[in-house]
GROMACS .gro file of C-alpha atoms in nm:
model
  198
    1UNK     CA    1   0.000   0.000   0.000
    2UNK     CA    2   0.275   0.244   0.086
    3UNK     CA    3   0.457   0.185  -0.239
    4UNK     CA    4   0.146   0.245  -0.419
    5UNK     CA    5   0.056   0.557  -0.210
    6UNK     CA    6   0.441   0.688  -0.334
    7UNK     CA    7   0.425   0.581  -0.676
    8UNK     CA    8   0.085   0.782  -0.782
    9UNK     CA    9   0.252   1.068  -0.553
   10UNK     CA   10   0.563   1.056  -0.798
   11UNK     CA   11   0.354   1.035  -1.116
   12UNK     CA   12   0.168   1.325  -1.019
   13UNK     CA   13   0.501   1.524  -0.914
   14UNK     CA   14   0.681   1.397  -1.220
   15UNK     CA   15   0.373   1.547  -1.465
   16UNK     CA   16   0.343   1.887  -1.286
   17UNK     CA   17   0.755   1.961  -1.307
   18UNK     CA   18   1.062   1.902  -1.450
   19UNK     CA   19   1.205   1.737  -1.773
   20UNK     CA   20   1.021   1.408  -1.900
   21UNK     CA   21   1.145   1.144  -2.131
   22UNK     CA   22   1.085   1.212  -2.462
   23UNK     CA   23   1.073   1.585  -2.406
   24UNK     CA   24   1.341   1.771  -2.588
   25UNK     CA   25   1.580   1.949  -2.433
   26UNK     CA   26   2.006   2.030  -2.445
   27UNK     CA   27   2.098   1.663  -2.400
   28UNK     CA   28   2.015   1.613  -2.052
   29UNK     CA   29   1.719   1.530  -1.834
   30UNK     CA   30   1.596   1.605  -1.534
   31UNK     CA   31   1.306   1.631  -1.339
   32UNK     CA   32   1.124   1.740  -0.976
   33UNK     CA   33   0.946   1.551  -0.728
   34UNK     CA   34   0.783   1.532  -0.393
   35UNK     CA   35   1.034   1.485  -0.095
   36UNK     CA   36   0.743   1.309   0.090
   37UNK     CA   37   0.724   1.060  -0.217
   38UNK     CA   38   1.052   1.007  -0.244
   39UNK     CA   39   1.179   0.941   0.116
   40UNK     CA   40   1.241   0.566   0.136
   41UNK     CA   41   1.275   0.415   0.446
   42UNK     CA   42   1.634   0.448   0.613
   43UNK     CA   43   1.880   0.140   0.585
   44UNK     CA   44   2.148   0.065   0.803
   45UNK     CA   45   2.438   0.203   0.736
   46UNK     CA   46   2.813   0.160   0.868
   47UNK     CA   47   3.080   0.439   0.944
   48UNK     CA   48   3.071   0.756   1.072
   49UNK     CA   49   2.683   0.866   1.125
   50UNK     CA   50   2.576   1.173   0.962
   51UNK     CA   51   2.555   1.526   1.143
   52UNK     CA   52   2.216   1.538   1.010
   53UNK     CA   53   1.954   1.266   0.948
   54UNK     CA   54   1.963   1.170   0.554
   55UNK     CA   55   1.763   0.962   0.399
   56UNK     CA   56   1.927   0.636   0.270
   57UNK     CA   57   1.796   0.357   0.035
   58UNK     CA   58   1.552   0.069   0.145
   59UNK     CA   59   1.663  -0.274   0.204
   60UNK     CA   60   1.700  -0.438  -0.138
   61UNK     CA   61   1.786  -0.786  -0.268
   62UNK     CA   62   2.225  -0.815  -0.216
   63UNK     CA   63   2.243  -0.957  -0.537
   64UNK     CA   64   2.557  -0.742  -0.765
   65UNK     CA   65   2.473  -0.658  -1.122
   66UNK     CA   66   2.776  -0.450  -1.132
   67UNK     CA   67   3.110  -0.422  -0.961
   68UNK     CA   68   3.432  -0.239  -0.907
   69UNK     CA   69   3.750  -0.156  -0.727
   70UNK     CA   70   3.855   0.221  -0.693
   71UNK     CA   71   4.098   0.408  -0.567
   72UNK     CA   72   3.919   0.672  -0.388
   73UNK     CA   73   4.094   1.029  -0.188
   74UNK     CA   74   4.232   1.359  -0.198
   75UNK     CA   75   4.472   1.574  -0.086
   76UNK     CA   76   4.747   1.302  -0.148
   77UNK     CA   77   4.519   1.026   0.123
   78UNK     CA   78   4.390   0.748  -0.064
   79UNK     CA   79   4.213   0.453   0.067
   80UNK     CA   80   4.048   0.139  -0.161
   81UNK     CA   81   3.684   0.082  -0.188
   82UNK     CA   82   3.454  -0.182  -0.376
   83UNK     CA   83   3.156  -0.024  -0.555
   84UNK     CA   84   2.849  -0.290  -0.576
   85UNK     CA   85   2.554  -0.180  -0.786
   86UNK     CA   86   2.268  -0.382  -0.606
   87UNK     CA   87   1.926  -0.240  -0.796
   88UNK     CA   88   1.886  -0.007  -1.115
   89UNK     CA   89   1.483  -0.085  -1.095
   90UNK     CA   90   1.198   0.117  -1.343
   91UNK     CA   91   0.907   0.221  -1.138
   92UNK     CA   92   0.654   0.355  -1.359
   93UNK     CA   93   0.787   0.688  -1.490
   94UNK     CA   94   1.135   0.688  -1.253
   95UNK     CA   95   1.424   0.470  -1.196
   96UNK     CA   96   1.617   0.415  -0.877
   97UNK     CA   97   1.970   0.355  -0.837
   98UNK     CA   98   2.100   0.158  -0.564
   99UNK     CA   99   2.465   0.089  -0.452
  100UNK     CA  100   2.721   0.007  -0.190
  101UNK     CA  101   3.036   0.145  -0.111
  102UNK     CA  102   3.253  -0.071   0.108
  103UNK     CA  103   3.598   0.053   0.238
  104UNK     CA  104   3.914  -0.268   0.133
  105UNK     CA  105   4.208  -0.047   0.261
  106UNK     CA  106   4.238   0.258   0.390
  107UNK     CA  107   3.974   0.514   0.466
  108UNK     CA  108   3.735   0.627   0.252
  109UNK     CA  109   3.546   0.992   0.218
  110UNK     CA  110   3.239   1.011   0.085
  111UNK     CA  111   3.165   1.308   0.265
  112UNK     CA  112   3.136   1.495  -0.009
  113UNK     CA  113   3.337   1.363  -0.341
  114UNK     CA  114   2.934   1.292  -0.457
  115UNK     CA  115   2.777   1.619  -0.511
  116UNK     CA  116   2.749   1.879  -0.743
  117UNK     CA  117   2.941   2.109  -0.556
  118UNK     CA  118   3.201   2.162  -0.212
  119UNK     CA  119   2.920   2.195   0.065
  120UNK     CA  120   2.666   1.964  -0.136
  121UNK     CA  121   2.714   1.637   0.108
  122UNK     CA  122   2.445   1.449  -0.196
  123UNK     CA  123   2.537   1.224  -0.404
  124UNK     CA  124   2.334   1.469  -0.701
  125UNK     CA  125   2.606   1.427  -0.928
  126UNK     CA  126   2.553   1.071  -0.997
  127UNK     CA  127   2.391   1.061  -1.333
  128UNK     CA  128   2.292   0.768  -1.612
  129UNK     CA  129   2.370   0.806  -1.942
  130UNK     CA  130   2.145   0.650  -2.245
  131UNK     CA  131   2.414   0.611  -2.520
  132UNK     CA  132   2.197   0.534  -2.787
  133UNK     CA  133   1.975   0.824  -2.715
  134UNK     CA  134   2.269   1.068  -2.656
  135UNK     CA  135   2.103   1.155  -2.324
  136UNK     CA  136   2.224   1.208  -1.966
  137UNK     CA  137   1.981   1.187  -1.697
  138UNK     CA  138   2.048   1.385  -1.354
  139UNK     CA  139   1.944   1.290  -1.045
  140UNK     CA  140   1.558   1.416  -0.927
  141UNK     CA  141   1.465   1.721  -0.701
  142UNK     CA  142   1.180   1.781  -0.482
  143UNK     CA  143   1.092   2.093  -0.658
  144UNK     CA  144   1.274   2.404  -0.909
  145UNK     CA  145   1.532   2.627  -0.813
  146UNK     CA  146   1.829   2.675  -0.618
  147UNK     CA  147   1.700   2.529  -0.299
  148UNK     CA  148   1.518   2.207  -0.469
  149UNK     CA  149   1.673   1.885  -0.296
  150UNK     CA  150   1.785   1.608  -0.483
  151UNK     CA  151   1.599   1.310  -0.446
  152UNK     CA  152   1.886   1.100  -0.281
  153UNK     CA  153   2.136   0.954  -0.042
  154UNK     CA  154   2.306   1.248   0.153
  155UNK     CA  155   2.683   1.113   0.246
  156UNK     CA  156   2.729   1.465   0.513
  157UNK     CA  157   3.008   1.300   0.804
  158UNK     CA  158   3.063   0.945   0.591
  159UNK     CA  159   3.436   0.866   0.621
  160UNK     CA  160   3.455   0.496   0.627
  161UNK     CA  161   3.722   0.270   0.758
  162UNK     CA  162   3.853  -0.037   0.608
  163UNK     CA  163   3.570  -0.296   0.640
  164UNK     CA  164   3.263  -0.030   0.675
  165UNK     CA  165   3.013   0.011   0.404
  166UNK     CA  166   2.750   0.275   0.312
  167UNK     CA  167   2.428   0.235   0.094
  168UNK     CA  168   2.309   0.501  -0.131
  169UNK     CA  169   2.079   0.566  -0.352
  170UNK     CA  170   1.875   0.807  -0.639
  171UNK     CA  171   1.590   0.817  -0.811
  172UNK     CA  172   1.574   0.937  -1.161
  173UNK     CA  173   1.345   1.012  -1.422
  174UNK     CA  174   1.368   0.713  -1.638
  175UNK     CA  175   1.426   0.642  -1.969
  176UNK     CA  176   1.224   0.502  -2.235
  177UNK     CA  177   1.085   0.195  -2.202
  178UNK     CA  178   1.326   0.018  -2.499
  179UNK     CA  179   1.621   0.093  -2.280
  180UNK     CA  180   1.728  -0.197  -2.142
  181UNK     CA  181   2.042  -0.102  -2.038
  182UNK     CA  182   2.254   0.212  -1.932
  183UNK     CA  183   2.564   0.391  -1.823
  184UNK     CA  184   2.624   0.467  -1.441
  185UNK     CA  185   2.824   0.784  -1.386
  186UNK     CA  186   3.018   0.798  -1.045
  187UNK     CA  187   3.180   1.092  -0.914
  188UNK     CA  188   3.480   0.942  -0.755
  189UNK     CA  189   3.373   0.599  -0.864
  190UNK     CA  190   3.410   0.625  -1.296
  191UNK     CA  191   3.160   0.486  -1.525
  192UNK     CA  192   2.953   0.117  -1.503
  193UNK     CA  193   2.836   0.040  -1.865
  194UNK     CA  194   2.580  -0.129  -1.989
  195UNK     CA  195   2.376  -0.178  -1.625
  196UNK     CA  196   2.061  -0.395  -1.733
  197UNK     CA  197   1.766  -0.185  -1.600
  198UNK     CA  198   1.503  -0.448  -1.418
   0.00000   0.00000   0.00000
């Protein structure tokens, strides 16, 4: 019942703002939403805790349908981490992204190599990218402007340890329905290709 509740919330949200599939535009796609319609449920997460409470993806099935290992830092401190896409799932006129980040050697900051920008502790600047339809889709926001929130995992105070994990996620608008598969861009993290879309 909930997920139905949040799905006709999102449809609704997703007609009323924003950049749809299909719509033309310069290349890229985005779109608003509700906040209320897109707060999943918080997961548990490992690691430093957040300064603030962010919203972080629902439990989903463990299983990996794409995998890396990254060298991940700055300012010459570099730690290891294993990036495990878990869920790139099409819900009606969105798509949510789902992933773990697990610390292998070192420590890791995620604090905020994610976002679009120094103090945005998001991880907004994820994006997919439709190759054969030349189009990159952004992450959603809860509304227009300056002050819209992305519709996603905050990483604010997440510097994890060898052995600690985080789970993340976004929702985007997704793309058309013939899409079967798509690029995951990764600030940090590099490019997945060819992600199969459930």
């Amino acid at each position: 019942m909930r997920k139905t509740i949040a799905l006709a919330v999102t449809a609704v949200a997703l007609t009323g703002c924003g950049m749809l599939p299909g719509q033309q535009g310069g290349g890229e796609e985005q779109t608003g939403q509700t906040a209320q319609a897109a707060q999943p449920e918080r997961a548990a997460t490992t690691g430093s805790a957040p300064a603030e409470a962010q919203p972080t993806a629902p439990a989903q099935e463990a299983k990996v349908i794409a995998s890396r290992e990254v060298k991940v830092g700055a300012g010459g401190q570099y730690g290891k981490a294993r990036v495990d896409i878990t869920a790139l799932k099409r819900q009606g006129r969105t798509i949510s992204l789902n992933w773990t980040v697990t610390a292998t050697d070192g420590k890791v900051n995620l604090h905020n190599g994610m976002g679009g920008g120094t103090l945005d502790f998001t991880v907004s600047a994820v994006s997919l990218i439709d190759p054969v339809n030349a189009k990159r889709y952004r992450v959603a926001r809860n509304g227009t402007g300056e002050d819209a929130k992305c519709v996603c995992s905050g990483t604010q105070g997440q510097f994890l340890d060898s052995g600690d994990a985080s789970t993340l996620y976004a929702v985007f608008a997704a793309p058309p329905p013939d899409v079967t598969k798509i690029n995951v861009e990764m600030p940090m993290m590099g490019v997945f290709t060819d992600v199969p879309i459930s």
